[in-house]
Amino acid sequence: SSSDMKSVLAYLKKNQADENIKYFGKAKGKNVFVIHLESFQQFMIDYKSDGKEVTPTLNKFYHDKHTLSFDNFYHQVAQGKTSDAEMMMENSLFGLPTGSAMTQYGTSNTFQAAPAILAQKGYTTAAFHGDVASFWNRDNAYKSWGYNYFFYSAYYKEKANYTIGYGLKDKIFFKDSVKYIEQLPQPFYAKLITLTNHYPYTLDKENQTIAKTKTGDSTVDGYVQTARYLDQSFAEFVSYLKKAGLYKNSMLVLYGDHYGISNNHRSAIAQLLGKKSVNNADLAQFQKVPFMIHADGIEGGVNHTYGGEIDALPTIFDLLGIKNKGYVQFGTDLLSKDHNQTVAFRNGDFVSPQYTKVGSTVYDTKTSQKLENMTAKQKETIKQMQNHVTTQLSLSDRVIQGDLLRFYTPKGFKKVNVADYSYKVNKT
Ligand code: GP9
Ligand code: MN
């Protein structure tokens, strides 16, 4: 009900974070590319396999002096996987405890998503993906989110050897997206969702340029090969952007959507990390994914702030010079001094610079050691963190499950009308 919305707004008001004047508006007016790195985990950055860097291009990008990189950034997805990541990245709303919010609520709910907000500020907005439009209900959810265009598999030339797994191979996907990118009026907001680095990490012979790892776990060992392929496809895309003059006048946002190697593969994970074994705190660390933002004019560096996908949008808006206050966002700007560094996992567990909680066990984040005999003060701190996490998750669920945004329209925002959008391919 509308009174539920009032309690959400009151909560958000108490927890809002000021922007950082050092960064605010530093990428104002630029085009935005959001590049979704499928199943790509933070541990791959600077990782060597068989003596070679797996992802040399992404590593260079990560360390670039104009790239703001976060090395304590966590995915927060549940069963909705990719769709949960998209929901958080572009709405700062959590996915649901079970199922996919995009599938269940993407068609009918009111949203105030990044594409709609930016479109109303003069941006052209477009999503690109080499799978069918209906996967994760994208064809409907993207309308609710205000995407002007959605280029999916039918927009690309289809040939037998062009696809692997769910769809187009990343190199072909990036290359064949260019003809659409070139037609977008600037400034634009373009999201490109990659696919090839997806379980079960199979790749055709001619694209294999690094040896598989040798953990003996056959579903894990191909991961470096598809990660390398993703890296090369990104390299090709960047060289196109530079040639087209788009690199300079765009902000590039890269993120990993979720783990590629699930916790069911403990022994392989330990081997990849060069450890004898991994405990639950190590596995929580293993949920880190990259979050990197590049633009001329941004002072880069590796930022150690703890955060997650829910915080991406407020951070991006800060850099674009858009004030977050007034929007319903459950995350906060990672660059803000007011940012809360307790990162919620979707099941209610959490990590923070000091403590990691998995199930009923608390660990020291720095050492991964179990915290035995907690002091009363520690217990109180943990209780408060848990309270923050539980409240945040349940209020976000109420927004989605109760379609509460229909009761509140941010100042200056015009409600999206899905009938205004069509993603049908024009056969001429
Ligand atoms: C499919 C793709 C994969 O279109 O985005 O989704 P995932 O299996 O990673 O959730
Ligand atoms: Mn995914």
CSV table of C-alpha atoms and ligand atoms in Angstrom, one decimal:
chain,number,residue,atom,x,y,z
A,1,SER,CA,0.0,0.0,0.0
A,2,SER,CA,1.0,3.6,-0.2
A,3,SER,CA,1.7,3.7,3.5
A,4,ASP,CA,4.2,0.8,3.0
A,5,MET,CA,5.9,3.1,0.5
A,6,LYS,CA,6.0,5.8,3.1
A,7,SER,CA,8.0,3.6,5.5
A,8,VAL,CA,10.4,2.7,2.7
A,9,LEU,CA,11.0,6.3,1.9
A,10,ALA,CA,11.5,7.1,5.6
A,11,TYR,CA,14.1,4.3,5.9
A,12,LEU,CA,15.9,5.4,2.7
A,13,LYS,CA,16.0,9.0,4.0
A,14,LYS,CA,17.7,7.9,7.2
A,15,ASN,CA,20.3,5.8,5.2
A,16,GLN,CA,21.0,8.1,2.3
A,17,ALA,CA,24.6,9.1,1.5
A,18,ASP,CA,25.9,12.4,0.2
A,19,GLU,CA,27.8,12.5,-3.1
A,20,ASN,CA,31.5,13.0,-3.1
A,21,ILE,CA,32.4,16.4,-4.4
A,22,LYS,CA,35.8,15.1,-5.7
A,23,TYR,CA,33.9,12.8,-8.2
A,24,PHE,CA,30.5,14.4,-8.6
A,25,GLY,CA,29.8,15.1,-12.3
A,26,LYS,CA,33.3,14.1,-13.5
A,27,ALA,CA,31.8,12.2,-16.3
A,28,LYS,CA,28.9,14.4,-16.9
A,29,GLY,CA,27.4,14.3,-20.4
A,30,LYS,CA,29.6,11.4,-21.6
A,31,ASN,CA,28.2,8.4,-23.3
A,32,VAL,CA,28.0,5.4,-21.0
A,33,PHE,CA,28.9,1.8,-21.9
A,34,VAL,CA,28.0,-0.8,-19.3
A,35,ILE,CA,29.7,-4.0,-20.1
A,36,HIS,CA,28.3,-7.1,-18.4
A,37,LEU,CA,31.1,-9.6,-18.0
A,38,GLU,CA,29.4,-13.0,-17.7
A,39,SER,CA,30.4,-15.1,-14.7
A,40,PHE,CA,33.6,-13.1,-14.4
A,41,GLN,CA,35.1,-13.1,-10.9
A,42,GLN,CA,37.5,-10.7,-9.3
A,43,PHE,CA,40.1,-13.4,-8.6
A,44,MET,CA,40.8,-13.5,-12.4
A,45,ILE,CA,42.3,-10.0,-12.3
A,46,ASP,CA,46.1,-10.3,-12.4
A,47,TYR,CA,45.7,-14.1,-12.1
A,48,LYS,CA,48.3,-16.2,-13.8
A,49,SER,CA,47.7,-19.7,-15.1
A,50,ASP,CA,50.5,-21.8,-16.5
A,51,GLY,CA,52.8,-18.7,-16.0
A,52,LYS,CA,50.6,-16.4,-18.2
A,53,GLU,CA,48.2,-13.7,-17.4
A,54,VAL,CA,44.7,-15.0,-18.2
A,55,THR,CA,43.2,-11.6,-18.9
A,56,PRO,CA,45.9,-9.1,-19.9
A,57,THR,CA,43.6,-6.5,-21.3
A,58,LEU,CA,41.2,-6.4,-18.4
A,59,ASN,CA,44.3,-6.3,-16.0
A,60,LYS,CA,45.7,-3.3,-17.9
A,61,PHE,CA,42.3,-1.6,-17.8
A,62,TYR,CA,41.9,-2.3,-14.1
A,63,HIS,CA,45.2,-0.6,-13.4
A,64,ASP,CA,44.7,2.3,-15.8
A,65,LYS,CA,45.2,5.7,-14.2
A,66,HIS,CA,41.8,6.8,-15.4
A,67,THR,CA,40.0,3.6,-14.1
A,68,LEU,CA,38.4,3.6,-10.8
A,69,SER,CA,38.5,-0.1,-9.7
A,70,PHE,CA,37.0,-1.7,-6.7
A,71,ASP,CA,38.6,-4.7,-5.2
A,72,ASN,CA,36.1,-5.4,-2.4
A,73,PHE,CA,33.0,-5.5,-4.6
A,74,TYR,CA,30.6,-8.5,-4.3
A,75,HIS,CA,27.9,-9.9,-6.4
A,76,GLN,CA,24.7,-10.3,-4.4
A,77,VAL,CA,22.6,-12.5,-6.7
A,78,ALA,CA,20.4,-15.5,-5.8
A,79,GLN,CA,18.5,-17.8,-8.2
A,80,GLY,CA,17.9,-15.0,-10.7
A,81,LYS,CA,21.6,-15.0,-11.5
A,82,THR,CA,22.2,-12.6,-14.4
A,83,SER,CA,18.7,-11.1,-14.0
A,84,ASP,CA,19.3,-10.3,-10.3
A,85,ALA,CA,22.6,-8.6,-11.3
A,86,GLU,CA,20.8,-6.5,-13.9
A,87,MET,CA,18.0,-5.6,-11.4
A,88,MET,CA,20.6,-4.4,-8.9
A,89,MET,CA,22.9,-2.6,-11.4
A,90,GLU,CA,20.1,-0.6,-13.0
A,91,ASN,CA,17.5,-0.2,-10.3
A,92,SER,CA,19.5,-0.5,-7.0
A,93,LEU,CA,16.8,-3.0,-6.0
A,94,PHE,CA,17.6,-6.5,-4.8
A,95,GLY,CA,16.5,-9.6,-6.7
A,96,LEU,CA,14.2,-11.8,-4.7
A,97,PRO,CA,15.0,-14.6,-2.2
A,98,THR,CA,13.8,-17.2,-4.8
A,99,GLY,CA,13.1,-17.0,-8.5
A,100,SER,CA,13.8,-14.0,-10.7
A,101,ALA,CA,12.3,-10.6,-10.0
A,102,MET,CA,12.7,-9.7,-13.7
A,103,THR,CA,10.7,-12.7,-14.7
A,104,GLN,CA,8.0,-12.4,-12.1
A,105,TYR,CA,7.6,-8.7,-11.9
A,106,GLY,CA,9.4,-7.2,-14.9
A,107,THR,CA,6.3,-7.0,-17.1
A,108,SER,CA,3.8,-5.4,-14.8
A,109,ASN,CA,5.6,-3.4,-12.1
A,110,THR,CA,6.4,0.3,-12.1
A,111,PHE,CA,10.2,0.9,-12.2
A,112,GLN,CA,12.4,4.0,-12.1
A,113,ALA,CA,15.4,2.4,-13.7
A,114,ALA,CA,18.6,3.9,-15.0
A,115,PRO,CA,17.6,3.8,-18.7
A,116,ALA,CA,14.4,5.6,-18.0
A,117,ILE,CA,16.0,8.3,-15.8
A,118,LEU,CA,18.8,8.8,-18.3
A,119,ALA,CA,16.5,8.9,-21.3
A,120,GLN,CA,14.5,11.6,-19.7
A,121,LYS,CA,17.8,13.5,-19.3
A,122,GLY,CA,18.5,13.4,-23.0
A,123,TYR,CA,20.2,10.0,-23.4
A,124,THR,CA,19.4,7.4,-26.0
A,125,THR,CA,19.3,4.0,-24.2
A,126,ALA,CA,20.0,0.6,-25.7
A,127,ALA,CA,20.6,-2.9,-24.5
A,128,PHE,CA,22.6,-5.5,-26.5
A,129,HIS,CA,22.6,-9.2,-26.0
A,130,GLY,CA,23.3,-12.3,-28.2
A,131,ASP,CA,20.5,-14.5,-26.9
A,132,VAL,CA,16.7,-14.6,-27.6
A,133,ALA,CA,14.8,-11.6,-26.3
A,134,SER,CA,12.6,-13.6,-23.9
A,135,PHE,CA,15.4,-15.0,-21.7
A,136,TRP,CA,14.9,-13.7,-18.2
A,137,ASN,CA,11.9,-11.8,-19.6
A,138,ARG,CA,14.2,-9.1,-20.9
A,139,ASP,CA,11.8,-8.1,-23.7
A,140,ASN,CA,9.2,-7.0,-21.2
A,141,ALA,CA,11.4,-5.9,-18.3
A,142,TYR,CA,13.5,-3.6,-20.6
A,143,LYS,CA,10.3,-1.8,-21.6
A,144,SER,CA,9.4,-1.3,-18.0
A,145,TRP,CA,12.9,0.0,-17.4
A,146,GLY,CA,12.6,2.5,-20.3
A,147,TYR,CA,15.1,1.1,-22.8
A,148,ASN,CA,14.6,2.8,-26.1
A,149,TYR,CA,16.2,-0.1,-28.0
A,150,PHE,CA,16.9,-3.8,-27.3
A,151,PHE,CA,19.1,-5.5,-29.9
A,152,TYR,CA,18.9,-9.3,-29.3
A,153,SER,CA,19.8,-12.4,-31.4
A,154,ALA,CA,17.4,-11.6,-34.2
A,155,TYR,CA,19.2,-8.4,-34.9
A,156,TYR,CA,22.4,-10.3,-35.6
A,157,LYS,CA,23.4,-12.4,-38.5
A,158,GLU,CA,22.9,-16.0,-37.5
A,159,LYS,CA,25.3,-18.7,-38.6
A,160,ALA,CA,25.9,-22.1,-37.2
A,161,ASN,CA,29.5,-21.4,-36.0
A,162,TYR,CA,28.6,-18.0,-34.6
A,163,THR,CA,27.1,-19.3,-31.4
A,164,ILE,CA,28.1,-21.3,-28.4
A,165,GLY,CA,25.9,-22.2,-25.5
A,166,TYR,CA,23.2,-19.6,-25.0
A,167,GLY,CA,24.1,-17.5,-28.0
A,168,LEU,CA,26.5,-15.4,-30.0
A,169,LYS,CA,30.2,-15.7,-29.3
A,170,ASP,CA,31.4,-12.5,-27.6
A,171,LYS,CA,33.8,-11.4,-30.4
A,172,ILE,CA,31.1,-11.6,-33.0
A,173,PHE,CA,28.6,-10.0,-30.6
A,174,PHE,CA,30.8,-7.0,-30.0
A,175,LYS,CA,31.8,-6.7,-33.7
A,176,ASP,CA,28.3,-6.9,-35.0
A,177,SER,CA,26.9,-4.5,-32.4
A,178,VAL,CA,29.0,-1.7,-33.9
A,179,LYS,CA,26.6,-1.0,-36.7
A,180,TYR,CA,23.8,-0.3,-34.2
A,181,ILE,CA,26.1,1.7,-31.8
A,182,GLU,CA,27.1,3.9,-34.7
A,183,GLN,CA,23.5,4.9,-35.2
A,184,LEU,CA,22.7,5.9,-31.6
A,185,PRO,CA,22.3,9.6,-31.1
A,186,GLN,CA,24.7,10.8,-28.5
A,187,PRO,CA,24.9,10.9,-25.6
A,188,PHE,CA,23.8,7.3,-25.2
A,189,TYR,CA,23.7,4.7,-22.5
A,190,ALA,CA,24.5,1.3,-24.0
A,191,LYS,CA,24.6,-2.0,-22.1
A,192,LEU,CA,26.3,-5.0,-23.7
A,193,ILE,CA,25.7,-8.4,-22.0
A,194,THR,CA,28.4,-10.9,-22.9
A,195,LEU,CA,27.7,-14.7,-22.9
A,196,THR,CA,30.6,-16.9,-23.8
A,197,ASN,CA,32.2,-17.1,-20.3
A,198,HIS,CA,29.2,-19.1,-19.1
A,199,TYR,CA,29.0,-22.5,-17.5
A,200,PRO,CA,30.1,-25.1,-18.8
A,201,TYR,CA,32.9,-22.9,-20.3
A,202,THR,CA,33.2,-24.7,-23.6
A,203,LEU,CA,35.0,-23.0,-26.5
A,204,ASP,CA,35.8,-24.0,-30.0
A,205,LYS,CA,39.4,-25.1,-30.6
A,206,GLU,CA,40.4,-22.0,-32.7
A,207,ASN,CA,39.5,-19.6,-29.9
A,208,GLN,CA,41.4,-21.5,-27.2
A,209,THR,CA,44.6,-19.5,-26.5
A,210,ILE,CA,45.5,-20.7,-23.1
A,211,ALA,CA,45.7,-24.1,-21.5
A,212,LYS,CA,42.9,-25.4,-19.3
A,213,THR,CA,43.8,-25.4,-15.6
A,214,LYS,CA,44.5,-28.8,-14.1
A,215,THR,CA,42.4,-29.1,-11.0
A,216,GLY,CA,40.9,-32.3,-12.4
A,217,ASP,CA,37.4,-30.8,-12.0
A,218,SER,CA,36.2,-30.8,-15.6
A,219,THR,CA,33.5,-28.1,-15.2
A,220,VAL,CA,36.1,-25.7,-13.7
A,221,ASP,CA,39.1,-26.2,-15.9
A,222,GLY,CA,37.8,-24.5,-19.0
A,223,TYR,CA,37.0,-21.3,-17.1
A,224,VAL,CA,40.4,-19.7,-17.9
A,225,GLN,CA,39.9,-20.4,-21.6
A,226,THR,CA,36.5,-18.6,-21.9
A,227,ALA,CA,37.8,-15.8,-19.5
A,228,ARG,CA,40.7,-15.3,-21.9
A,229,TYR,CA,38.3,-15.2,-24.8
A,230,LEU,CA,36.2,-12.6,-23.0
A,231,ASP,CA,39.3,-10.6,-22.4
A,232,GLN,CA,40.2,-10.7,-26.1
A,233,SER,CA,36.7,-9.7,-27.2
A,234,PHE,CA,36.9,-6.7,-24.8
A,235,ALA,CA,40.3,-5.8,-26.3
A,236,GLU,CA,38.8,-5.8,-29.8
A,237,PHE,CA,35.8,-3.7,-28.7
A,238,VAL,CA,38.1,-1.1,-27.0
A,239,SER,CA,40.2,-0.8,-30.2
A,240,TYR,CA,37.0,-0.1,-32.1
A,241,LEU,CA,36.0,2.5,-29.5
A,242,LYS,CA,39.3,4.2,-29.8
A,243,LYS,CA,39.2,4.2,-33.6
A,244,ALA,CA,35.6,5.5,-33.6
A,245,GLY,CA,36.6,8.3,-31.2
A,246,LEU,CA,34.1,6.9,-28.6
A,247,TYR,CA,36.7,6.0,-26.0
A,248,LYS,CA,37.4,9.6,-25.1
A,249,ASN,CA,33.9,10.8,-24.8
A,250,SER,CA,32.4,7.8,-23.0
A,251,MET,CA,32.5,6.4,-19.6
A,252,LEU,CA,33.0,2.6,-19.5
A,253,VAL,CA,31.5,0.6,-16.7
A,254,LEU,CA,32.5,-3.1,-16.4
A,255,TYR,CA,31.2,-5.6,-13.9
A,256,GLY,CA,31.1,-9.3,-13.3
A,257,ASP,CA,27.5,-10.5,-12.7
A,258,HIS,CA,28.1,-13.4,-10.4
A,259,TYR,CA,30.4,-16.3,-9.7
A,260,GLY,CA,31.4,-18.7,-12.5
A,261,ILE,CA,32.7,-21.4,-10.2
A,262,SER,CA,30.1,-22.4,-7.6
A,263,ASN,CA,30.8,-23.3,-4.0
A,264,ASN,CA,30.2,-27.0,-4.9
A,265,HIS,CA,33.7,-27.0,-6.3
A,266,ARG,CA,35.6,-26.4,-3.0
A,267,SER,CA,38.6,-28.5,-3.9
A,268,ALA,CA,39.1,-26.9,-7.3
A,269,ILE,CA,38.7,-23.5,-5.8
A,270,ALA,CA,41.4,-24.2,-3.2
A,271,GLN,CA,43.7,-25.4,-5.9
A,272,LEU,CA,43.1,-22.3,-8.1
A,273,LEU,CA,43.8,-20.1,-5.1
A,274,GLY,CA,46.9,-22.0,-4.2
A,275,LYS,CA,45.4,-23.0,-0.8
A,276,LYS,CA,45.2,-26.4,1.0
A,277,SER,CA,41.5,-25.9,1.7
A,278,VAL,CA,38.9,-23.1,1.8
A,279,ASN,CA,36.4,-22.4,4.5
A,280,ASN,CA,33.1,-20.6,4.4
A,281,ALA,CA,34.8,-17.2,4.9
A,282,ASP,CA,37.1,-17.9,2.0
A,283,LEU,CA,34.2,-18.8,-0.1
A,284,ALA,CA,32.5,-15.5,0.8
A,285,GLN,CA,35.6,-13.7,-0.4
A,286,PHE,CA,35.4,-15.7,-3.6
A,287,GLN,CA,32.1,-14.0,-4.4
A,288,LYS,CA,34.0,-10.8,-5.3
A,289,VAL,CA,33.4,-9.6,-8.9
A,290,PRO,CA,35.1,-6.7,-10.7
A,291,PHE,CA,33.6,-3.2,-10.8
A,292,MET,CA,35.6,-0.8,-12.9
A,293,ILE,CA,34.7,2.6,-14.2
A,294,HIS,CA,36.9,4.3,-16.8
A,295,ALA,CA,36.7,7.9,-18.1
A,296,ASP,CA,39.1,10.6,-19.0
A,297,GLY,CA,38.7,13.1,-16.3
A,298,ILE,CA,38.2,10.5,-13.5
A,299,GLU,CA,41.1,10.1,-11.2
A,300,GLY,CA,41.6,6.3,-11.1
A,301,GLY,CA,43.1,3.8,-8.7
A,302,VAL,CA,42.1,0.8,-6.7
A,303,ASN,CA,39.5,1.6,-4.2
A,304,HIS,CA,39.2,-0.8,-1.2
A,305,THR,CA,35.7,0.2,-0.1
A,306,TYR,CA,33.4,-2.7,0.5
A,307,GLY,CA,30.2,-2.8,-1.5
A,308,GLY,CA,28.2,-4.7,-4.0
A,309,GLU,CA,26.0,-4.6,-7.0
A,310,ILE,CA,23.3,-2.8,-5.2
A,311,ASP,CA,25.7,0.2,-4.8
A,312,ALA,CA,26.6,0.4,-8.5
A,313,LEU,CA,23.9,2.8,-9.7
A,314,PRO,CA,24.3,5.5,-7.0
A,315,THR,CA,28.0,5.4,-7.7
A,316,ILE,CA,27.5,5.8,-11.5
A,317,PHE,CA,25.0,8.6,-11.0
A,318,ASP,CA,27.5,10.5,-8.8
A,319,LEU,CA,30.0,10.4,-11.6
A,320,LEU,CA,27.4,11.5,-14.1
A,321,GLY,CA,26.4,14.4,-11.9
A,322,ILE,CA,23.0,13.1,-11.1
A,323,LYS,CA,21.8,13.4,-7.5
A,324,ASN,CA,20.6,10.2,-6.0
A,325,LYS,CA,18.3,11.8,-3.4
A,326,GLY,CA,14.7,11.4,-4.4
A,327,TYR,CA,15.3,8.0,-6.1
A,328,VAL,CA,14.4,4.8,-4.4
A,329,GLN,CA,17.8,3.1,-4.2
A,330,PHE,CA,18.8,0.5,-1.6
A,331,GLY,CA,22.5,0.9,-2.2
A,332,THR,CA,24.7,3.9,-1.6
A,333,ASP,CA,27.4,5.6,-3.6
A,334,LEU,CA,30.7,3.8,-3.0
A,335,LEU,CA,32.5,7.1,-3.2
A,336,SER,CA,30.5,8.7,-0.4
A,337,LYS,CA,31.9,9.0,3.1
A,338,ASP,CA,28.4,8.0,4.3
A,339,HIS,CA,28.5,4.7,2.5
A,340,ASN,CA,27.8,1.7,4.7
A,341,GLN,CA,30.4,-1.1,4.1
A,342,THR,CA,28.3,-4.0,5.3
A,343,VAL,CA,27.5,-6.0,2.2
A,344,ALA,CA,24.4,-8.1,2.2
A,345,PHE,CA,24.3,-11.5,0.5
A,346,ARG,CA,20.8,-12.4,-0.7
A,347,ASN,CA,20.4,-15.1,2.0
A,348,GLY,CA,21.1,-12.7,4.8
A,349,ASP,CA,24.7,-13.5,5.3
A,350,PHE,CA,27.1,-10.6,5.0
A,351,VAL,CA,30.7,-9.4,4.7
A,352,SER,CA,32.3,-6.2,6.0
A,353,PRO,CA,35.9,-5.0,6.3
A,354,GLN,CA,36.0,-6.5,9.8
A,355,TYR,CA,33.4,-9.3,10.0
A,356,THR,CA,32.0,-12.0,7.7
A,357,LYS,CA,28.9,-13.8,8.7
A,358,VAL,CA,28.0,-17.1,7.1
A,359,GLY,CA,25.0,-19.0,8.6
A,360,SER,CA,25.4,-18.6,12.4
A,361,THR,CA,29.2,-18.3,12.3
A,362,VAL,CA,31.1,-15.1,12.4
A,363,TYR,CA,34.6,-14.8,11.0
A,364,ASP,CA,37.3,-12.2,11.0
A,365,THR,CA,37.3,-11.0,7.4
A,366,LYS,CA,41.1,-10.3,7.3
A,367,THR,CA,42.2,-13.8,8.5
A,368,SER,CA,39.1,-15.9,7.6
A,369,GLN,CA,39.4,-17.3,11.2
A,370,LYS,CA,36.3,-18.1,13.2
A,371,LEU,CA,35.5,-15.6,15.9
A,372,GLU,CA,35.3,-17.6,19.1
A,373,ASN,CA,34.2,-16.1,22.4
A,374,MET,CA,32.9,-12.8,21.1
A,375,THR,CA,32.8,-9.9,23.5
A,376,ALA,CA,29.5,-8.3,24.3
A,377,LYS,CA,30.5,-5.3,22.2
A,378,GLN,CA,31.3,-7.5,19.2
A,379,LYS,CA,28.0,-9.3,19.6
A,380,GLU,CA,26.2,-5.9,19.6
A,381,THR,CA,28.1,-4.8,16.4
A,382,ILE,CA,27.1,-8.0,14.6
A,383,LYS,CA,23.5,-7.7,15.7
A,384,GLN,CA,23.4,-4.2,14.2
A,385,MET,CA,25.0,-5.3,11.0
A,386,GLN,CA,22.5,-8.2,10.7
A,387,ASN,CA,19.7,-5.8,11.4
A,388,HIS,CA,20.9,-3.5,8.6
A,389,VAL,CA,21.1,-6.4,6.2
A,390,THR,CA,17.7,-7.9,7.0
A,391,THR,CA,15.9,-4.6,6.9
A,392,GLN,CA,17.4,-3.6,3.6
A,393,LEU,CA,16.6,-6.9,2.0
A,394,SER,CA,13.0,-7.1,3.3
A,395,LEU,CA,12.2,-3.5,2.4
A,396,SER,CA,13.5,-4.0,-1.1
A,397,ASP,CA,11.3,-7.2,-1.4
A,398,ARG,CA,8.3,-5.2,-0.3
A,399,VAL,CA,9.0,-2.6,-3.0
A,400,ILE,CA,9.0,-5.3,-5.7
A,401,GLN,CA,6.4,-7.7,-4.4
A,402,GLY,CA,4.0,-4.9,-3.6
A,403,ASP,CA,4.8,-2.9,-6.7
A,404,LEU,CA,5.3,0.1,-4.4
A,405,LEU,CA,6.9,2.4,-6.9
A,406,ARG,CA,3.5,3.0,-8.4
A,407,PHE,CA,2.8,5.0,-5.3
A,408,TYR,CA,5.8,7.3,-5.6
A,409,THR,CA,7.2,9.2,-8.5
A,410,PRO,CA,10.5,11.0,-8.0
A,411,LYS,CA,10.5,14.7,-8.8
A,412,GLY,CA,11.1,15.5,-12.5
A,413,PHE,CA,10.5,11.8,-13.4
A,414,LYS,CA,7.8,10.8,-15.9
A,415,LYS,CA,6.3,7.4,-15.4
A,416,VAL,CA,7.3,4.9,-18.1
A,417,ASN,CA,4.5,3.7,-20.4
A,418,VAL,CA,5.5,0.3,-21.8
A,419,ALA,CA,3.1,0.8,-24.8
A,420,ASP,CA,5.6,3.4,-26.0
A,421,TYR,CA,8.2,0.7,-26.7
A,422,SER,CA,8.7,-2.0,-29.3
A,423,TYR,CA,11.7,-4.1,-29.9
A,424,LYS,CA,10.4,-5.9,-33.0
A,425,VAL,CA,12.9,-6.4,-35.8
A,426,ASN,CA,11.8,-4.5,-38.9
A,427,LYS,CA,12.2,-6.9,-41.8
A,428,THR,CA,12.6,-4.7,-44.9
B,1,GP9,C1,21.2,-15.7,-20.9
B,1,GP9,C2,22.3,-15.2,-20.0
B,1,GP9,C3,22.6,-16.2,-18.9
B,1,GP9,O1,20.6,-14.8,-21.8
B,1,GP9,O2,22.2,-13.9,-19.7
B,1,GP9,O3,22.0,-16.0,-17.7
B,1,GP9,P1,22.6,-16.7,-16.4
B,1,GP9,O4,22.5,-18.2,-16.7
B,1,GP9,O5,24.0,-16.3,-16.2
B,1,GP9,O6,21.7,-16.3,-15.3
B,2,MN,MN,25.1,-14.6,-15.7
